[in-house]
Amino acid sequence: MSRRNLFAVCITALSAGDHFLRAFNTEPGEELWKGRLPTAAPATPMTYRLNSNGKQYVVIAAGGHWSGLAKAADHLMAFALPDQKQEGK
């Protein structure tokens, strides 16, 4: 799967009270990736792509002590796939 088509193949990103953001292949429900968060994230992940380089990011707000799942903290976390190395370099 290429980096530029990550969310074009029915990937679902979600978080819960266990301090992880996860990406799933939506069709079979297979977990593809998980990343550690500094605290719980009772928020909906968002995705965006930069026009300058086409790199896609997934962003989530983590924290908010009001939720009961998180310690008092506020974070905005961004994740992206590593840059692909060009062949021959």
CSV table of C-alpha atoms in Angstrom, one decimal:
chain,number,residue,atom,x,y,z
A,1,MET,CA,0.0,0.0,0.0
A,2,SER,CA,1.5,3.3,-1.0
A,3,ARG,CA,1.8,6.2,1.4
A,4,ARG,CA,-0.3,8.5,-0.7
A,5,ASN,CA,-3.2,6.1,-0.8
A,6,LEU,CA,-3.4,5.2,2.9
A,7,PHE,CA,-6.9,6.4,3.6
A,8,ALA,CA,-8.2,5.7,0.1
A,9,VAL,CA,-8.5,2.0,0.9
A,10,CYS,CA,-11.1,2.1,3.7
A,11,ILE,CA,-8.9,2.6,6.7
A,12,THR,CA,-10.7,3.5,10.0
A,13,ALA,CA,-8.7,5.4,12.7
A,14,LEU,CA,-10.0,5.5,16.2
A,15,SER,CA,-9.0,5.8,19.8
A,16,ALA,CA,-10.2,4.8,23.2
A,17,GLY,CA,-9.3,5.2,26.9
A,18,ASP,CA,-6.3,3.0,26.6
A,19,HIS,CA,-3.9,5.7,25.4
A,20,PHE,CA,-3.6,4.4,21.8
A,21,LEU,CA,-4.6,5.6,18.4
A,22,ARG,CA,-5.3,2.7,16.0
A,23,ALA,CA,-5.8,2.2,12.3
A,24,PHE,CA,-7.8,-0.7,11.0
A,25,ASN,CA,-8.5,-2.1,7.6
A,26,THR,CA,-12.3,-1.5,7.7
A,27,GLU,CA,-13.4,-4.5,5.7
A,28,PRO,CA,-12.0,-7.4,7.7
A,29,GLY,CA,-11.4,-5.3,10.9
A,30,GLU,CA,-7.7,-6.1,10.9
A,31,GLU,CA,-5.5,-3.8,13.0
A,32,LEU,CA,-2.8,-2.3,10.8
A,33,TRP,CA,-1.1,0.1,13.2
A,34,LYS,CA,-1.3,1.6,16.7
A,35,GLY,CA,0.5,4.5,18.2
A,36,ARG,CA,0.9,5.4,21.8
A,37,LEU,CA,-0.7,8.6,23.1
A,38,PRO,CA,0.4,10.6,26.2
A,39,THR,CA,-3.1,10.2,27.7
A,40,ALA,CA,-6.6,9.0,26.7
A,41,ALA,CA,-8.1,10.6,23.5
A,42,PRO,CA,-11.9,10.7,23.7
A,43,ALA,CA,-11.9,12.6,20.3
A,44,THR,CA,-12.5,11.8,16.7
A,45,PRO,CA,-9.3,11.6,14.6
A,46,MET,CA,-8.9,13.8,11.6
A,47,THR,CA,-6.8,13.4,8.5
A,48,TYR,CA,-5.3,16.0,6.2
A,49,ARG,CA,-2.8,16.2,3.3
A,50,LEU,CA,-0.3,18.9,2.5
A,51,ASN,CA,-0.5,20.1,-1.1
A,52,SER,CA,3.3,20.9,-1.1
A,53,ASN,CA,4.4,17.3,-0.7
A,54,GLY,CA,1.3,15.2,-0.7
A,55,LYS,CA,2.1,13.8,2.7
A,56,GLN,CA,-1.0,12.7,4.7
A,57,TYR,CA,-1.3,13.1,8.5
A,58,VAL,CA,-3.8,11.8,11.1
A,59,VAL,CA,-4.3,14.2,14.0
A,60,ILE,CA,-6.1,13.7,17.3
A,61,ALA,CA,-6.7,15.7,20.4
A,62,ALA,CA,-5.7,13.8,23.6
A,63,GLY,CA,-6.4,14.8,27.1
A,64,GLY,CA,-9.3,16.6,28.8
A,65,HIS,CA,-9.6,15.6,32.4
A,66,TRP,CA,-13.4,16.0,32.2
A,67,SER,CA,-13.8,12.7,30.4
A,68,GLY,CA,-12.8,10.4,33.3
A,69,LEU,CA,-10.5,8.6,31.0
A,70,ALA,CA,-7.6,11.0,30.9
A,71,LYS,CA,-5.4,12.8,33.4
A,72,ALA,CA,-5.4,16.6,33.2
A,73,ALA,CA,-3.5,17.4,30.1
A,74,ASP,CA,-4.0,18.8,26.6
A,75,HIS,CA,-2.2,17.4,23.5
A,76,LEU,CA,-2.6,17.6,19.8
A,77,MET,CA,-0.9,14.6,18.3
A,78,ALA,CA,0.0,14.2,14.6
A,79,PHE,CA,1.1,10.9,12.9
A,80,ALA,CA,2.3,10.1,9.4
A,81,LEU,CA,3.9,7.3,7.6
A,82,PRO,CA,7.6,7.5,7.2
A,83,ASP,CA,8.9,9.1,3.9
A,84,GLN,CA,9.5,6.5,1.2
A,85,LYS,CA,13.1,6.2,0.1
A,86,GLN,CA,13.6,6.7,-3.6
A,87,GLU,CA,15.0,3.7,-5.4
A,88,GLY,CA,18.7,4.0,-6.3
A,89,LYS,CA,19.6,6.4,-3.5
